[in-house]
Amino acid sequence: MSTATAAVPAPAPPADTAAVRRTPAPPRRNPVGAHVPVAARGLAGTGLAYARRVGAETVQVFVANPRGWATPAGNPAQDEEFRAACAEEAIPAYVHAPYLINFGSDTPATRERSAASLRHSLRRGHAIGALGVVLHTGSAVGAAPDGGSRRDEAMAQVRADVRPLLDELDALGDDAPWLLLEPTAGQGRSLCSRMEDLAGYLDALDGHPRVGVCLDTCHAFAAGHDLAAPGGVRETLDALVAATGPGRLRLIHANDSEDAVGARKDRHANIGDGLIGAEPFRELFEHPATAGVPLIVETPDRRHGGDGTGHARDIAALKALRSRAAVPV
């Protein structure tokens, strides 16, 4: 990290949300990190070791199989080791909930499993000191009896199933993680892909104060927000703030895109290697809505050897862009 970047003080979080931060504010304008593996030696032994190797200043983890319904119990000793290390090193940590969760499904069993899975991620997130749990916003699976869209019914299901989980989240206390809604790439009958869709999703959850947003740059690009166009980043972030109000953007998944804008395909590329390009990520750092917001890369690593080389390269690229970015006003 350059000396110029290190000298920039971290902005204070919004006044109404400062109390829920679990770790001390990191001494960086925007911590940059990666989704890290945790198999073998666990959250600290594998996850944080990987983070240090690739230069990550923030991490995201799974606490369950992302493609299954199992809800494994954590190891209290490993949880505390991870939590303490993140606090000591000022590493903000996040959990990504499993991909199968979909409260818009027309199958009752899927909704029940979705609730159990999200509850598990929220509770495990609290146990490890995570600041947020990322949830894909889902889709309206199935057709209405008249053959039309199930969107309204699906959004009613979101309210019925997720709102009680938010009450449980409140019961965990002020250090509970945020629930972070991640708009999808617009494939299928997506409930939330465009920034303006976030307004209705938040309304369904009564604008709960512990619900935030995780912006995935590849998803936004795929959904039609042209981040590569002049002014595209600013317009996209302005639209997000207009839909949600200030202070809701809590995390960014920084991913380039293999496909064209509006393609509705969720295929991540390494930073600068895709159709978004590198410079729009510099513009992300400059928008007031991103002040202090961490960036997590979920970019391809296997094509670079699968040993973290790809993530290390992308993290270094983002740090370089951060060092050239103007400080948000």
Short mmCIF file of C-alpha atoms in Angstrom, two decimals:
data_model
loop_
_atom_site.label_atom_id
_atom_site.label_comp_id
_atom_site.label_asym_id
_atom_site.label_seq_id
_atom_site.Cartn_x
_atom_site.Cartn_y
_atom_site.Cartn_z
CA MET A 1 0.00 0.00 0.00
CA SER A 2 1.38 3.42 -0.91
CA THR A 3 2.26 5.99 1.69
CA ALA A 4 -0.30 8.38 0.21
CA THR A 5 -3.10 5.86 0.67
CA ALA A 6 -2.11 4.99 4.23
CA ALA A 7 -2.20 8.65 5.22
CA VAL A 8 -5.86 9.04 4.32
CA PRO A 9 -8.01 8.61 7.46
CA ALA A 10 -10.92 6.20 7.32
CA PRO A 11 -14.25 8.06 7.18
CA ALA A 12 -16.64 7.63 10.08
CA PRO A 13 -19.61 5.35 9.40
CA PRO A 14 -23.07 6.92 9.19
CA ALA A 15 -24.20 8.11 12.62
CA ASP A 16 -27.18 5.78 12.73
CA THR A 17 -25.07 2.68 12.02
CA ALA A 18 -21.81 3.35 13.86
CA ALA A 19 -22.89 1.37 16.90
CA VAL A 20 -23.15 -1.92 15.01
CA ARG A 21 -19.52 -2.01 13.77
CA ARG A 22 -17.86 -4.95 15.37
CA THR A 23 -14.19 -4.31 14.67
CA PRO A 24 -12.29 -1.01 14.89
CA ALA A 25 -12.47 1.10 11.73
CA PRO A 26 -9.64 -0.02 9.45
CA PRO A 27 -6.91 2.55 8.78
CA ARG A 28 -7.67 2.53 5.06
CA ARG A 29 -10.13 4.39 2.91
CA ASN A 30 -11.50 1.13 1.48
CA PRO A 31 -10.07 -2.22 2.62
CA VAL A 32 -9.47 -4.54 -0.35
CA GLY A 33 -9.59 -8.32 0.03
CA ALA A 34 -10.97 -11.59 -1.25
CA HIS A 35 -13.32 -14.46 -0.63
CA VAL A 36 -11.00 -16.93 1.08
CA PRO A 37 -11.07 -20.73 1.43
CA VAL A 38 -11.53 -22.18 4.91
CA ALA A 39 -11.24 -25.95 4.36
CA ALA A 40 -8.51 -28.02 6.03
CA ARG A 41 -7.36 -25.84 8.94
CA GLY A 42 -10.45 -23.69 9.36
CA LEU A 43 -11.30 -20.00 9.43
CA ALA A 44 -8.05 -18.76 10.92
CA GLY A 45 -5.64 -21.55 9.97
CA THR A 46 -6.64 -21.61 6.31
CA GLY A 47 -8.71 -18.48 5.70
CA LEU A 48 -6.55 -15.84 7.35
CA ALA A 49 -3.33 -17.52 6.22
CA TYR A 50 -4.62 -17.26 2.63
CA ALA A 51 -5.62 -13.64 3.23
CA ARG A 52 -2.13 -12.72 4.40
CA ARG A 53 -0.57 -14.50 1.44
CA VAL A 54 -2.63 -12.59 -1.13
CA GLY A 55 -2.46 -9.23 0.65
CA ALA A 56 -6.12 -9.13 1.67
CA GLU A 57 -7.22 -6.38 4.07
CA THR A 58 -10.74 -7.80 4.39
CA VAL A 59 -12.19 -11.30 3.93
CA GLN A 60 -15.37 -13.11 3.03
CA VAL A 61 -16.03 -16.75 3.94
CA PHE A 62 -18.62 -19.50 3.68
CA VAL A 63 -19.72 -21.09 6.95
CA ALA A 64 -21.58 -23.90 5.16
CA ASN A 65 -21.45 -25.68 1.81
CA PRO A 66 -22.54 -22.92 -0.60
CA ARG A 67 -24.34 -25.45 -2.81
CA GLY A 68 -26.05 -27.47 -0.08
CA TRP A 69 -28.53 -27.21 2.78
CA ALA A 70 -26.37 -28.51 5.62
CA THR A 71 -26.03 -26.22 8.64
CA PRO A 72 -22.85 -27.40 10.39
CA ALA A 73 -22.08 -26.30 13.92
CA GLY A 74 -19.00 -24.18 14.29
CA ASN A 75 -15.94 -24.88 16.38
CA PRO A 76 -16.03 -22.34 19.25
CA ALA A 77 -12.26 -22.32 19.64
CA GLN A 78 -11.69 -21.71 15.92
CA ASP A 79 -14.45 -19.09 15.87
CA GLU A 80 -12.81 -17.17 18.71
CA GLU A 81 -9.37 -17.47 17.12
CA PHE A 82 -10.70 -16.03 13.86
CA ARG A 83 -12.69 -13.32 15.61
CA ALA A 84 -9.75 -12.24 17.76
CA ALA A 85 -7.31 -12.21 14.85
CA CYS A 86 -9.67 -10.12 12.70
CA ALA A 87 -10.09 -7.63 15.55
CA GLU A 88 -6.37 -7.45 16.26
CA GLU A 89 -5.43 -6.97 12.60
CA ALA A 90 -8.45 -4.73 11.83
CA ILE A 91 -9.69 -7.12 9.13
CA PRO A 92 -13.42 -6.69 8.45
CA ALA A 93 -14.98 -10.13 7.90
CA TYR A 94 -18.13 -11.10 6.00
CA VAL A 95 -20.11 -14.30 5.43
CA HIS A 96 -21.70 -15.27 2.12
CA ALA A 97 -24.91 -17.26 2.58
CA PRO A 98 -25.42 -20.41 0.44
CA TYR A 99 -26.46 -19.99 -3.18
CA LEU A 100 -29.51 -22.28 -2.92
CA ILE A 101 -31.45 -19.85 -0.74
CA ASN A 102 -34.47 -18.48 -2.58
CA PHE A 103 -37.44 -17.05 -0.74
CA GLY A 104 -39.20 -16.47 -4.07
CA SER A 105 -39.52 -20.20 -4.76
CA ASP A 106 -42.95 -21.74 -5.31
CA THR A 107 -41.83 -24.84 -3.38
CA PRO A 108 -42.60 -24.66 0.38
CA ALA A 109 -39.72 -27.01 1.22
CA THR A 110 -37.25 -24.69 -0.50
CA ARG A 111 -38.55 -21.72 1.47
CA GLU A 112 -38.28 -23.65 4.74
CA ARG A 113 -34.73 -24.74 3.96
CA SER A 114 -33.89 -21.20 2.87
CA ALA A 115 -35.00 -19.82 6.24
CA ALA A 116 -33.01 -22.43 8.14
CA SER A 117 -29.93 -21.79 6.00
CA LEU A 118 -30.05 -18.01 6.33
CA ARG A 119 -30.67 -18.26 10.09
CA HIS A 120 -27.56 -20.46 10.33
CA SER A 121 -25.42 -18.00 8.35
CA LEU A 122 -26.59 -15.07 10.48
CA ARG A 123 -25.90 -16.86 13.76
CA ARG A 124 -22.54 -18.19 12.60
CA GLY A 125 -21.71 -14.71 11.29
CA HIS A 126 -22.39 -13.34 14.76
CA ALA A 127 -20.23 -16.02 16.36
CA ILE A 128 -17.18 -15.20 14.21
CA GLY A 129 -17.56 -11.42 14.44
CA ALA A 130 -18.67 -10.87 10.85
CA LEU A 131 -19.95 -7.40 9.98
CA GLY A 132 -22.42 -8.69 7.40
CA VAL A 133 -24.01 -11.73 5.79
CA VAL A 134 -24.45 -11.52 2.00
CA LEU A 135 -27.68 -12.89 0.53
CA HIS A 136 -28.55 -13.25 -3.15
CA THR A 137 -31.95 -11.67 -3.61
CA GLY A 138 -33.51 -14.63 -5.43
CA SER A 139 -36.08 -15.09 -8.17
CA ALA A 140 -39.80 -15.70 -8.64
CA VAL A 141 -39.64 -19.38 -9.57
CA GLY A 142 -42.76 -20.92 -11.12
CA ALA A 143 -45.82 -19.38 -12.77
CA ALA A 144 -48.98 -17.84 -11.36
CA PRO A 145 -52.26 -19.80 -11.80
CA ASP A 146 -53.19 -17.52 -14.69
CA GLY A 147 -49.84 -18.17 -16.34
CA GLY A 148 -48.49 -14.74 -15.46
CA SER A 149 -45.69 -13.57 -13.23
CA ARG A 150 -45.36 -14.64 -9.60
CA ARG A 151 -43.35 -11.55 -8.71
CA ASP A 152 -45.88 -10.01 -6.31
CA GLU A 153 -46.43 -13.33 -4.58
CA ALA A 154 -42.69 -13.93 -4.39
CA MET A 155 -42.08 -10.54 -2.79
CA ALA A 156 -44.82 -11.29 -0.25
CA GLN A 157 -42.94 -14.51 0.55
CA VAL A 158 -39.74 -12.54 1.06
CA ARG A 159 -41.53 -10.43 3.63
CA ALA A 160 -43.16 -13.40 5.35
CA ASP A 161 -39.96 -15.44 5.57
CA VAL A 162 -37.18 -12.88 6.05
CA ARG A 163 -38.85 -10.35 8.33
CA PRO A 164 -38.98 -12.81 11.28
CA LEU A 165 -35.29 -13.56 10.78
CA LEU A 166 -34.56 -9.86 11.13
CA ASP A 167 -36.38 -9.89 14.47
CA GLU A 168 -34.08 -12.74 15.51
CA LEU A 169 -31.13 -10.70 14.28
CA ASP A 170 -32.18 -7.80 16.51
CA ALA A 171 -32.24 -10.18 19.47
CA LEU A 172 -28.54 -10.93 18.98
CA GLY A 173 -27.65 -7.40 20.06
CA ASP A 174 -25.91 -4.37 18.66
CA ASP A 175 -22.95 -6.42 17.43
CA ALA A 176 -25.10 -8.62 15.18
CA PRO A 177 -24.11 -8.70 11.50
CA TRP A 178 -26.03 -6.79 8.86
CA LEU A 179 -28.07 -8.65 6.26
CA LEU A 180 -26.60 -7.51 2.94
CA LEU A 181 -28.81 -7.86 -0.15
CA GLU A 182 -26.86 -8.70 -3.30
CA PRO A 183 -28.75 -7.91 -6.53
CA THR A 184 -28.30 -10.62 -9.14
CA ALA A 185 -27.24 -10.42 -12.78
CA GLY A 186 -30.84 -10.33 -14.03
CA GLN A 187 -31.05 -13.92 -15.19
CA GLY A 188 -34.39 -15.76 -15.01
CA ARG A 189 -37.19 -14.10 -13.04
CA SER A 190 -34.86 -12.13 -10.82
CA LEU A 191 -36.52 -10.24 -7.95
CA CYS A 192 -33.76 -7.66 -7.73
CA SER A 193 -31.07 -6.94 -10.30
CA ARG A 194 -31.35 -3.26 -11.21
CA MET A 195 -30.53 -0.66 -8.56
CA GLU A 196 -34.10 0.63 -8.60
CA ASP A 197 -35.34 -2.85 -7.65
CA LEU A 198 -33.74 -2.42 -4.23
CA ALA A 199 -36.42 0.08 -3.18
CA GLY A 200 -39.20 -2.50 -3.37
CA TYR A 201 -37.09 -5.17 -1.70
CA LEU A 202 -36.33 -2.89 1.23
CA ASP A 203 -39.98 -1.89 1.45
CA ALA A 204 -40.90 -5.57 1.77
CA LEU A 205 -38.59 -5.73 4.79
CA ASP A 206 -40.01 -2.52 6.32
CA GLY A 207 -36.75 -0.68 5.63
CA HIS A 208 -35.19 -2.56 8.52
CA PRO A 209 -32.17 -0.58 9.81
CA ARG A 210 -29.86 -3.61 9.77
CA VAL A 211 -30.48 -4.41 6.09
CA GLY A 212 -27.83 -3.15 3.70
CA VAL A 213 -26.58 -3.76 0.18
CA CYS A 214 -23.68 -5.69 -1.32
CA LEU A 215 -23.02 -4.35 -4.82
CA ASP A 216 -21.51 -6.86 -7.22
CA THR A 217 -19.98 -4.95 -10.13
CA CYS A 218 -20.27 -7.89 -12.54
CA HIS A 219 -23.94 -8.38 -11.62
CA ALA A 220 -24.72 -4.68 -12.04
CA PHE A 221 -22.99 -4.62 -15.45
CA ALA A 222 -24.81 -7.77 -16.56
CA ALA A 223 -28.12 -6.26 -15.45
CA GLY A 224 -27.59 -3.26 -17.72
CA HIS A 225 -25.76 -0.66 -15.64
CA ASP A 226 -22.93 0.36 -17.97
CA LEU A 227 -20.07 0.86 -15.54
CA ALA A 228 -17.63 1.11 -18.45
CA ALA A 229 -19.35 4.13 -20.02
CA PRO A 230 -18.27 7.67 -19.11
CA GLY A 231 -20.10 8.54 -15.90
CA GLY A 232 -21.52 5.03 -15.65
CA VAL A 233 -20.14 4.29 -12.19
CA ARG A 234 -21.45 7.58 -10.82
CA GLU A 235 -24.90 7.03 -12.34
CA THR A 236 -25.10 3.50 -10.96
CA LEU A 237 -24.12 4.49 -7.44
CA ASP A 238 -26.43 7.51 -7.55
CA ALA A 239 -29.27 5.16 -8.53
CA LEU A 240 -28.40 2.84 -5.64
CA VAL A 241 -28.50 5.68 -3.12
CA ALA A 242 -31.76 6.99 -4.60
CA ALA A 243 -33.34 3.57 -4.17
CA THR A 244 -32.05 2.78 -0.69
CA GLY A 245 -31.12 6.03 1.00
CA PRO A 246 -27.65 6.84 2.33
CA GLY A 247 -25.60 4.43 4.41
CA ARG A 248 -27.02 1.17 3.02
CA LEU A 249 -24.07 0.23 0.79
CA ARG A 250 -21.87 -1.84 3.13
CA LEU A 251 -19.83 -4.10 0.81
CA ILE A 252 -18.70 -4.29 -2.82
CA HIS A 253 -17.91 -7.46 -4.74
CA ALA A 254 -15.29 -6.15 -7.16
CA ASN A 255 -15.49 -8.37 -10.22
CA ASP A 256 -14.87 -7.62 -13.89
CA SER A 257 -17.23 -9.19 -16.44
CA GLU A 258 -16.55 -11.67 -19.23
CA ASP A 259 -19.78 -10.66 -20.98
CA ALA A 260 -21.18 -7.46 -22.42
CA VAL A 261 -23.31 -4.96 -20.53
CA GLY A 262 -26.91 -6.14 -20.27
CA ALA A 263 -26.05 -9.76 -21.13
CA ARG A 264 -27.62 -11.04 -17.87
CA LYS A 265 -24.77 -13.52 -17.47
CA ASP A 266 -22.89 -13.88 -14.19
CA ARG A 267 -19.38 -14.66 -15.40
CA HIS A 268 -16.61 -12.96 -13.46
CA ALA A 269 -13.32 -11.84 -14.96
CA ASN A 270 -10.11 -10.66 -13.33
CA ILE A 271 -9.81 -6.92 -12.76
CA GLY A 272 -8.96 -5.19 -16.04
CA ASP A 273 -9.31 -8.38 -18.09
CA GLY A 274 -13.05 -8.08 -18.73
CA LEU A 275 -15.44 -5.69 -20.44
CA ILE A 276 -15.75 -3.34 -17.47
CA GLY A 277 -12.02 -2.60 -17.46
CA ALA A 278 -9.81 -1.28 -14.67
CA GLU A 279 -10.55 2.45 -14.60
CA PRO A 280 -14.20 2.16 -13.48
CA PHE A 281 -12.92 0.56 -10.28
CA ARG A 282 -10.90 3.71 -9.59
CA GLU A 283 -14.12 5.69 -10.01
CA LEU A 284 -15.80 3.43 -7.45
CA PHE A 285 -13.33 4.63 -4.82
CA GLU A 286 -14.18 8.25 -5.61
CA HIS A 287 -17.95 8.18 -5.07
CA PRO A 288 -19.17 9.41 -1.66
CA ALA A 289 -21.43 6.35 -1.27
CA THR A 290 -18.39 4.04 -1.17
CA ALA A 291 -16.50 5.91 1.56
CA GLY A 292 -15.07 3.29 3.91
CA VAL A 293 -16.83 0.42 2.12
CA PRO A 294 -14.67 -2.73 1.74
CA LEU A 295 -14.10 -4.41 -1.64
CA ILE A 296 -13.98 -8.20 -1.98
CA VAL A 297 -12.77 -9.92 -5.15
CA GLU A 298 -14.51 -13.10 -6.28
CA THR A 299 -12.48 -13.32 -9.46
CA PRO A 300 -11.13 -16.45 -11.20
CA ASP A 301 -8.07 -17.87 -9.51
CA ARG A 302 -7.89 -21.40 -10.93
CA ARG A 303 -6.72 -20.16 -14.32
CA HIS A 304 -3.75 -18.60 -12.51
CA GLY A 305 -2.85 -21.81 -10.72
CA GLY A 306 -5.48 -21.89 -7.99
CA ASP A 307 -2.93 -20.92 -5.33
CA GLY A 308 -4.09 -17.35 -4.79
CA THR A 309 -1.97 -15.84 -7.56
CA GLY A 310 -5.01 -14.47 -9.39
CA HIS A 311 -6.50 -12.98 -6.24
CA ALA A 312 -3.17 -11.45 -5.23
CA ARG A 313 -2.90 -9.81 -8.65
CA ASP A 314 -6.43 -8.41 -8.49
CA ILE A 315 -5.99 -7.14 -4.94
CA ALA A 316 -2.75 -5.41 -5.96
CA ALA A 317 -4.50 -3.87 -8.98
CA LEU A 318 -7.31 -2.50 -6.82
CA LYS A 319 -4.86 -1.10 -4.27
CA ALA A 320 -3.04 0.68 -7.09
CA LEU A 321 -6.32 2.15 -8.34
CA ARG A 322 -7.19 3.16 -4.77
CA SER A 323 -3.89 5.02 -4.49
CA ARG A 324 -4.76 7.05 -7.61
CA ALA A 325 -8.33 7.80 -6.60
CA ALA A 326 -9.39 11.19 -5.36
CA VAL A 327 -10.65 11.27 -1.78
CA PRO A 328 -14.49 11.35 -1.70
CA VAL A 329 -15.89 14.68 -0.57
#
